[in-house]
Amino acid sequence: ISSSSTDNDATTGDIISVTIGATVPTGFEHTAAEEVKEKIGVDARISKDRGRIYFPITTDKLFQVHLLRSVDNLFVVVEEYDNYQFKESKEETLMELQELASKLPWTNALEVWKLNRTFKKKKGYRKGGNGTKGKPKSEAAGATVADTEQQELPQATSTVENQTEESVPEAESDTQDSVEAAPRAILIKFRVTCNRAGDKHSFSSNEAARDFGGAVQEFFQWKADMTKFDIEVLLNIHNVEVVIGIALTEESLHRRNISHFGPTTLRSTLCYGMLRLCKPQPSDIILDPMCGTGAIPLEGAIEFNSSFYIAGDNYDMAVNRTVNNICHIQKRRADKGSISGLPIDTVRWDLCSLPMRTSSVDIIITDMPFGKRMGSRKKNWDLYPSCLREMARVCRPGSGKAVLLTQDKKCFSKAISRMGGLWRKLHTVWVNVGGLHAGVYLLKRTEAVFGQTPEDVYESREVVNSNILSIHVLPVTE
C-alpha cells in the first residue's frame, strides 16, 4: 500500500500531499489523534505498532505539525506496506530490501525534507538523531540501530556545525527533475535507522539497516555518516508492517520546556497527554503537589492557559528547578515579544499537610514516586494513602478530578481501595515511562464530605499555624 505522496515531478514551492508519521507516548495514541484533528483538521490513523500515528497533510501545513504538543518525533512517509511478504531465508529478504531502495517514490519525501530544513534553521535545532541513544555502530552504508522506546531523560547533543549549514545552499528552490538530480548536486550525508519489532524475522535490525542503507547509498551516491548526517532514513518494521520514511526532527519535541532537568523529569508530551485526560476548564485551579521540575504545570500553563497552576514540592532543589524552568520560559516568551506572564506559582510544602483550604482545588495532576529512581516501594505504602487522603481533602467534592501517574500499581490499587468513599476510578491509560510499564489513573472526587466516610478511618490532621508559617512561596517573576 503506497503512501499518499506520489512522484509527479514535484517542485519546491508547490503544495504537495504527503503522509506524516509521528511517534507519541505509548498509550496516548488516541489523545495525539484528537490533537491532530483539532489543530490540523485531518483524521489520524493509529498504527498497529503502539506509539505511532499517521496522518495526511499538505506541505503548507508542515509548520503547524511542528507545533503539535503530543508528538515526540516526526517523519515523512516515503512508502508503507501493511502486509509485507518477507522471504523465508535471511539472504533473500536482505537482497529484496536492497532492491527495494531503487523502487521507492523518494521525490516528494525529499521535497518535504528540504522544506523542513528551512524551519529547522530558523528554530536553531540541535543535531542529535531521531530517538537513537548511545553511540551508533559504524556499519557500512550508514546503518545504525535505534532503540524502539524513548527515554524521558535528556541526552547530550551537539550544535550543527558550519559544514552542515553549508551542505544546503541557497539554490534549494531549484526544480528537482528526477529523484537523483537534487541529491547529486551537493554532498549529502545520511544514515539509516532501523526500528524492528516482532520475533518472526530471519534478520536482525542491524542487518536490515546495513543492507538497505548500502542500497540507498549506491542509488543516491550519498555519503554515510553516523553522527553529522543531513538525512536520516527510517526503516520501521513491526511484524509484517513496513514503513520507510525520512526523519523531520533531529531530537524529540518533548524537550521543549525544561532547561533544568531533574533525575526523573517527565516528558512534555506525556504531560500534555495527562492534561488532556483531565480536560482543564477556564478558571480551574490545578495542583501538582509533587512537581519535581515543574514539567506538568509548565505544560499546562503554556497550552491550557485559562487555568491557574500551583506547583509544589518538599525538596528544595526540585522547587528551585521549577522556578528556574518557569523563568526560562518567561524570558523566552519575553524575547519573542510576549508581555503576559504564565498562570503558575511555586510553593515548598509538605505533601501530607498542604497549606490549602478544604475543597478549593478543581484538578490534581502529578507524577507520583515509582520507588525506582526516587523514593522506595516500602515508603510508598505509607506515602500513597496519606497523599491520596490529603488530595481528597483539598479537591472539590463531586466535580474534582485527579490524574495520577505511577508504576507502583499494586500499592496504588491498595491505597485507592482503602478510601473508596472519597475517590472513584474512572479510567486507566497504560504508558511506557523510560522502559517502565506505568499507569495514568483518572480519578473522580465523590460527593462524600471529607472526614465523614466509613472508609476514612485515618485521623485527620489540622494544619497548625507553625506549618503555615514554614511554607515558603517563591517568586517566579524576574
PDB file of C-alpha atoms in Angstrom, residues 247-427:
ATOM      1  CA  ALA A 247      13.062  11.992   9.750  1.00  0.00           C
ATOM      2  CA  LEU A 248      11.849  15.582  10.186  1.00  0.00           C
ATOM      3  CA  THR A 249      13.056  16.008  13.777  1.00  0.00           C
ATOM      4  CA  GLU A 250      16.631  15.589  14.962  1.00  0.00           C
ATOM      5  CA  GLU A 251      15.717  15.490  18.633  1.00  0.00           C
ATOM      6  CA  SER A 252      12.404  14.773  20.274  1.00  0.00           C
ATOM      7  CA  LEU A 253       9.943  17.659  20.528  1.00  0.00           C
ATOM      8  CA  HIS A 254       9.324  16.690  24.172  1.00  0.00           C
ATOM      9  CA  ARG A 255      12.408  18.674  25.258  1.00  0.00           C
ATOM     10  CA  ARG A 256      10.673  21.971  24.564  1.00  0.00           C
ATOM     11  CA  ASN A 257      10.023  23.377  28.065  1.00  0.00           C
ATOM     12  CA  ILE A 258      12.646  22.140  30.503  1.00  0.00           C
ATOM     13  CA  SER A 259      16.071  23.751  30.845  1.00  0.00           C
ATOM     14  CA  HIS A 260      16.837  22.496  34.377  1.00  0.00           C
ATOM     15  CA  PHE A 261      16.327  18.725  34.429  1.00  0.00           C
ATOM     16  CA  GLY A 262      15.905  16.503  37.472  1.00  0.00           C
ATOM     17  CA  PRO A 263      16.570  12.767  37.907  1.00  0.00           C
ATOM     18  CA  THR A 264      13.039  11.772  36.814  1.00  0.00           C
ATOM     19  CA  THR A 265      11.883  14.637  34.593  1.00  0.00           C
ATOM     20  CA  LEU A 266       8.678  13.718  32.779  1.00  0.00           C
ATOM     21  CA  ARG A 267       8.491  14.166  29.006  1.00  0.00           C
ATOM     22  CA  SER A 268       6.414  17.196  27.989  1.00  0.00           C
ATOM     23  CA  THR A 269       4.453  15.047  25.534  1.00  0.00           C
ATOM     24  CA  LEU A 270       3.403  12.720  28.352  1.00  0.00           C
ATOM     25  CA  CYS A 271       2.485  15.749  30.488  1.00  0.00           C
ATOM     26  CA  TYR A 272       0.280  17.017  27.668  1.00  0.00           C
ATOM     27  CA  GLY A 273      -1.485  13.663  27.406  1.00  0.00           C
ATOM     28  CA  MET A 274      -2.191  13.669  31.141  1.00  0.00           C
ATOM     29  CA  LEU A 275      -3.532  17.224  30.972  1.00  0.00           C
ATOM     30  CA  ARG A 276      -5.865  16.442  28.073  1.00  0.00           C
ATOM     31  CA  LEU A 277      -7.157  13.465  30.037  1.00  0.00           C
ATOM     32  CA  CYS A 278      -8.488  15.738  32.795  1.00  0.00           C
ATOM     33  CA  LYS A 279      -9.833  18.400  30.363  1.00  0.00           C
ATOM     34  CA  PRO A 280      -8.914  21.655  32.148  1.00  0.00           C
ATOM     35  CA  GLN A 281     -11.605  24.344  32.043  1.00  0.00           C
ATOM     36  CA  PRO A 282     -11.213  28.138  32.268  1.00  0.00           C
ATOM     37  CA  SER A 283     -10.655  29.362  35.851  1.00  0.00           C
ATOM     38  CA  ASP A 284      -9.825  25.857  37.142  1.00  0.00           C
ATOM     39  CA  ILE A 285      -7.312  25.693  39.995  1.00  0.00           C
ATOM     40  CA  ILE A 286      -4.887  22.899  39.095  1.00  0.00           C
ATOM     41  CA  LEU A 287      -2.447  21.482  41.618  1.00  0.00           C
ATOM     42  CA  ASP A 288       0.735  19.436  41.196  1.00  0.00           C
ATOM     43  CA  PRO A 289       1.758  18.563  44.776  1.00  0.00           C
ATOM     44  CA  MET A 290       4.898  16.639  43.693  1.00  0.00           C
ATOM     45  CA  CYS A 291       6.031  18.865  40.831  1.00  0.00           C
ATOM     46  CA  GLY A 292       9.707  17.881  40.592  1.00  0.00           C
ATOM     47  CA  THR A 293      10.995  20.159  37.809  1.00  0.00           C
ATOM     48  CA  GLY A 294       7.514  21.547  37.108  1.00  0.00           C
ATOM     49  CA  ALA A 295       7.081  19.733  33.791  1.00  0.00           C
ATOM     50  CA  ILE A 296       3.317  19.122  34.176  1.00  0.00           C
ATOM     51  CA  PRO A 297       2.185  22.578  35.403  1.00  0.00           C
ATOM     52  CA  LEU A 298       4.518  24.276  32.901  1.00  0.00           C
ATOM     53  CA  GLU A 299       2.961  22.365  30.007  1.00  0.00           C
ATOM     54  CA  GLY A 300      -0.483  23.257  31.335  1.00  0.00           C
ATOM     55  CA  ALA A 301       0.327  26.945  31.832  1.00  0.00           C
ATOM     56  CA  ILE A 302       1.513  27.175  28.224  1.00  0.00           C
ATOM     57  CA  GLU A 303      -1.158  25.113  26.465  1.00  0.00           C
ATOM     58  CA  PHE A 304      -4.196  25.441  28.780  1.00  0.00           C
ATOM     59  CA  ASN A 305      -3.506  28.975  29.994  1.00  0.00           C
ATOM     60  CA  SER A 306      -7.049  29.836  31.123  1.00  0.00           C
ATOM     61  CA  SER A 307      -6.489  27.794  34.277  1.00  0.00           C
ATOM     62  CA  PHE A 308      -4.184  28.606  37.204  1.00  0.00           C
ATOM     63  CA  TYR A 309      -1.457  26.180  38.272  1.00  0.00           C
ATOM     64  CA  ILE A 310       0.176  25.671  41.661  1.00  0.00           C
ATOM     65  CA  ALA A 311       3.389  23.633  41.640  1.00  0.00           C
ATOM     66  CA  GLY A 312       4.724  22.374  44.948  1.00  0.00           C
ATOM     67  CA  ASP A 313       7.358  20.028  46.340  1.00  0.00           C
ATOM     68  CA  ASN A 314       9.032  19.367  49.686  1.00  0.00           C
ATOM     69  CA  TYR A 315      12.504  19.170  48.138  1.00  0.00           C
ATOM     70  CA  ASP A 316      14.349  22.498  47.934  1.00  0.00           C
ATOM     71  CA  MET A 317      16.298  21.569  44.825  1.00  0.00           C
ATOM     72  CA  ALA A 318      13.119  20.483  42.998  1.00  0.00           C
ATOM     73  CA  VAL A 319      11.379  23.761  43.831  1.00  0.00           C
ATOM     74  CA  ASN A 320      14.411  25.727  42.642  1.00  0.00           C
ATOM     75  CA  ARG A 321      14.469  23.789  39.372  1.00  0.00           C
ATOM     76  CA  THR A 322      10.785  24.565  38.854  1.00  0.00           C
ATOM     77  CA  VAL A 323      11.350  28.282  39.465  1.00  0.00           C
ATOM     78  CA  ASN A 324      14.300  28.280  37.054  1.00  0.00           C
ATOM     79  CA  ASN A 325      12.280  26.481  34.373  1.00  0.00           C
ATOM     80  CA  ILE A 326       9.417  28.969  34.731  1.00  0.00           C
ATOM     81  CA  CYS A 327      11.833  31.899  34.481  1.00  0.00           C
ATOM     82  CA  HIS A 328      13.448  30.322  31.419  1.00  0.00           C
ATOM     83  CA  ILE A 329      10.091  30.043  29.633  1.00  0.00           C
ATOM     84  CA  GLN A 330       9.063  33.566  30.635  1.00  0.00           C
ATOM     85  CA  LYS A 331      12.344  35.004  29.338  1.00  0.00           C
ATOM     86  CA  ARG A 332      11.948  33.087  26.082  1.00  0.00           C
ATOM     87  CA  ARG A 333       8.414  34.454  25.691  1.00  0.00           C
ATOM     88  CA  ALA A 334       9.578  37.991  26.514  1.00  0.00           C
ATOM     89  CA  ASP A 335      12.311  37.734  23.873  1.00  0.00           C
ATOM     90  CA  LYS A 336       9.583  36.930  21.349  1.00  0.00           C
ATOM     91  CA  GLY A 337       7.573  39.990  22.369  1.00  0.00           C
ATOM     92  CA  SER A 338       5.068  38.375  24.716  1.00  0.00           C
ATOM     93  CA  ILE A 339       4.388  40.532  27.770  1.00  0.00           C
ATOM     94  CA  SER A 340       1.982  38.172  29.518  1.00  0.00           C
ATOM     95  CA  GLY A 341       3.295  36.007  32.337  1.00  0.00           C
ATOM     96  CA  LEU A 342       2.475  32.378  32.987  1.00  0.00           C
ATOM     97  CA  PRO A 343      -0.509  31.481  35.222  1.00  0.00           C
ATOM     98  CA  ILE A 344       1.636  29.489  37.635  1.00  0.00           C
ATOM     99  CA  ASP A 345       3.149  29.797  41.106  1.00  0.00           C
ATOM    100  CA  THR A 346       5.576  27.645  43.071  1.00  0.00           C
ATOM    101  CA  VAL A 347       5.422  26.579  46.734  1.00  0.00           C
ATOM    102  CA  ARG A 348       7.542  24.462  49.069  1.00  0.00           C
ATOM    103  CA  TRP A 349       5.280  22.289  51.223  1.00  0.00           C
ATOM    104  CA  ASP A 350       4.591  19.018  52.989  1.00  0.00           C
ATOM    105  CA  LEU A 351       2.557  16.820  50.654  1.00  0.00           C
ATOM    106  CA  CYS A 352       0.579  15.272  53.517  1.00  0.00           C
ATOM    107  CA  SER A 353      -0.277  18.647  55.057  1.00  0.00           C
ATOM    108  CA  LEU A 354      -0.993  21.036  52.211  1.00  0.00           C
ATOM    109  CA  PRO A 355      -1.493  24.752  53.019  1.00  0.00           C
ATOM    110  CA  MET A 356      -4.724  24.758  51.002  1.00  0.00           C
ATOM    111  CA  ARG A 357      -8.321  25.242  52.063  1.00  0.00           C
ATOM    112  CA  THR A 358     -10.583  22.178  52.036  1.00  0.00           C
ATOM    113  CA  SER A 359     -12.454  21.756  48.718  1.00  0.00           C
ATOM    114  CA  SER A 360     -10.505  24.538  46.974  1.00  0.00           C
ATOM    115  CA  VAL A 361      -8.864  22.683  44.061  1.00  0.00           C
ATOM    116  CA  ASP A 362     -10.508  21.559  40.797  1.00  0.00           C
ATOM    117  CA  ILE A 363      -7.847  19.213  39.415  1.00  0.00           C
ATOM    118  CA  ILE A 364      -4.844  17.438  40.930  1.00  0.00           C
ATOM    119  CA  ILE A 365      -2.326  16.092  38.446  1.00  0.00           C
ATOM    120  CA  THR A 366       1.045  14.661  39.399  1.00  0.00           C
ATOM    121  CA  ASP A 367       3.779  12.120  38.744  1.00  0.00           C
ATOM    122  CA  MET A 368       3.946  10.006  41.907  1.00  0.00           C
ATOM    123  CA  PRO A 369       7.243   8.410  43.030  1.00  0.00           C
ATOM    124  CA  PHE A 370       7.677   4.964  41.476  1.00  0.00           C
ATOM    125  CA  GLY A 371      10.122   3.770  44.133  1.00  0.00           C
ATOM    126  CA  LYS A 372      12.760   3.104  41.465  1.00  0.00           C
ATOM    127  CA  ARG A 373      14.980   6.143  40.905  1.00  0.00           C
ATOM    128  CA  MET A 374      13.275   8.237  43.585  1.00  0.00           C
ATOM    129  CA  GLY A 375      11.935   7.101  46.972  1.00  0.00           C
ATOM    130  CA  SER A 376      11.307   3.425  47.702  1.00  0.00           C
ATOM    131  CA  ARG A 377       8.461   0.969  47.285  1.00  0.00           C
ATOM    132  CA  LYS A 378       8.394   0.400  51.039  1.00  0.00           C
ATOM    133  CA  LYS A 379       7.860   4.105  51.715  1.00  0.00           C
ATOM    134  CA  ASN A 380       5.116   4.211  49.068  1.00  0.00           C
ATOM    135  CA  TRP A 381       2.863   2.024  51.266  1.00  0.00           C
ATOM    136  CA  ASP A 382       2.734   4.874  53.789  1.00  0.00           C
ATOM    137  CA  LEU A 383       3.001   7.762  51.337  1.00  0.00           C
ATOM    138  CA  TYR A 384       0.260   6.805  48.853  1.00  0.00           C
ATOM    139  CA  PRO A 385      -2.654   6.531  51.349  1.00  0.00           C
ATOM    140  CA  SER A 386      -1.595   9.720  53.127  1.00  0.00           C
ATOM    141  CA  CYS A 387      -1.267  11.800  49.977  1.00  0.00           C
ATOM    142  CA  LEU A 388      -4.493  10.426  48.419  1.00  0.00           C
ATOM    143  CA  ARG A 389      -6.348  11.410  51.577  1.00  0.00           C
ATOM    144  CA  GLU A 390      -4.866  14.914  51.611  1.00  0.00           C
ATOM    145  CA  MET A 391      -5.641  15.269  47.906  1.00  0.00           C
ATOM    146  CA  ALA A 392      -9.247  14.277  48.647  1.00  0.00           C
ATOM    147  CA  ARG A 393      -9.408  16.966  51.328  1.00  0.00           C
ATOM    148  CA  VAL A 394      -8.365  19.850  49.058  1.00  0.00           C
ATOM    149  CA  CYS A 395     -10.247  18.598  45.958  1.00  0.00           C
ATOM    150  CA  ARG A 396     -13.814  19.799  45.314  1.00  0.00           C
ATOM    151  CA  PRO A 397     -16.385  17.050  46.114  1.00  0.00           C
ATOM    152  CA  GLY A 398     -18.495  15.965  43.154  1.00  0.00           C
ATOM    153  CA  SER A 399     -16.609  17.847  40.440  1.00  0.00           C
ATOM    154  CA  GLY A 400     -12.930  17.481  41.341  1.00  0.00           C
ATOM    155  CA  LYS A 401     -10.619  15.165  39.400  1.00  0.00           C
ATOM    156  CA  ALA A 402      -7.164  13.696  39.802  1.00  0.00           C
ATOM    157  CA  VAL A 403      -4.793  12.345  37.152  1.00  0.00           C
ATOM    158  CA  LEU A 404      -2.002  10.371  38.787  1.00  0.00           C
ATOM    159  CA  LEU A 405       0.933   8.586  37.154  1.00  0.00           C
ATOM    160  CA  THR A 406       2.627   5.683  38.942  1.00  0.00           C
ATOM    161  CA  GLN A 407       4.422   2.451  38.192  1.00  0.00           C
ATOM    162  CA  ASP A 408       3.757   1.046  41.669  1.00  0.00           C
ATOM    163  CA  LYS A 409       0.368  -0.337  40.603  1.00  0.00           C
ATOM    164  CA  LYS A 410      -0.111  -2.775  43.491  1.00  0.00           C
ATOM    165  CA  CYS A 411       0.468  -0.138  46.153  1.00  0.00           C
ATOM    166  CA  PHE A 412      -1.732   2.397  44.362  1.00  0.00           C
ATOM    167  CA  SER A 413      -4.645  -0.030  43.931  1.00  0.00           C
ATOM    168  CA  LYS A 414      -4.492  -0.953  47.609  1.00  0.00           C
ATOM    169  CA  ALA A 415      -4.412   2.707  48.649  1.00  0.00           C
ATOM    170  CA  ILE A 416      -7.442   3.525  46.462  1.00  0.00           C
ATOM    171  CA  SER A 417      -9.410   0.562  47.833  1.00  0.00           C
ATOM    172  CA  ARG A 418      -8.902   1.875  51.378  1.00  0.00           C
ATOM    173  CA  MET A 419     -10.721   5.117  50.585  1.00  0.00           C
ATOM    174  CA  GLY A 420     -13.386   4.175  48.086  1.00  0.00           C
ATOM    175  CA  GLY A 421     -15.711   6.680  49.651  1.00  0.00           C
ATOM    176  CA  LEU A 422     -13.527   9.610  48.572  1.00  0.00           C
ATOM    177  CA  TRP A 423     -12.199   8.631  45.133  1.00  0.00           C
ATOM    178  CA  ARG A 424     -13.731   6.715  42.227  1.00  0.00           C
ATOM    179  CA  LYS A 425     -11.505   5.357  39.453  1.00  0.00           C
ATOM    180  CA  LEU A 426     -12.853   6.303  36.008  1.00  0.00           C
ATOM    181  CA  HIS A 427     -10.165   5.271  33.558  1.00  0.00           C
TER     182      HIS A 427
END
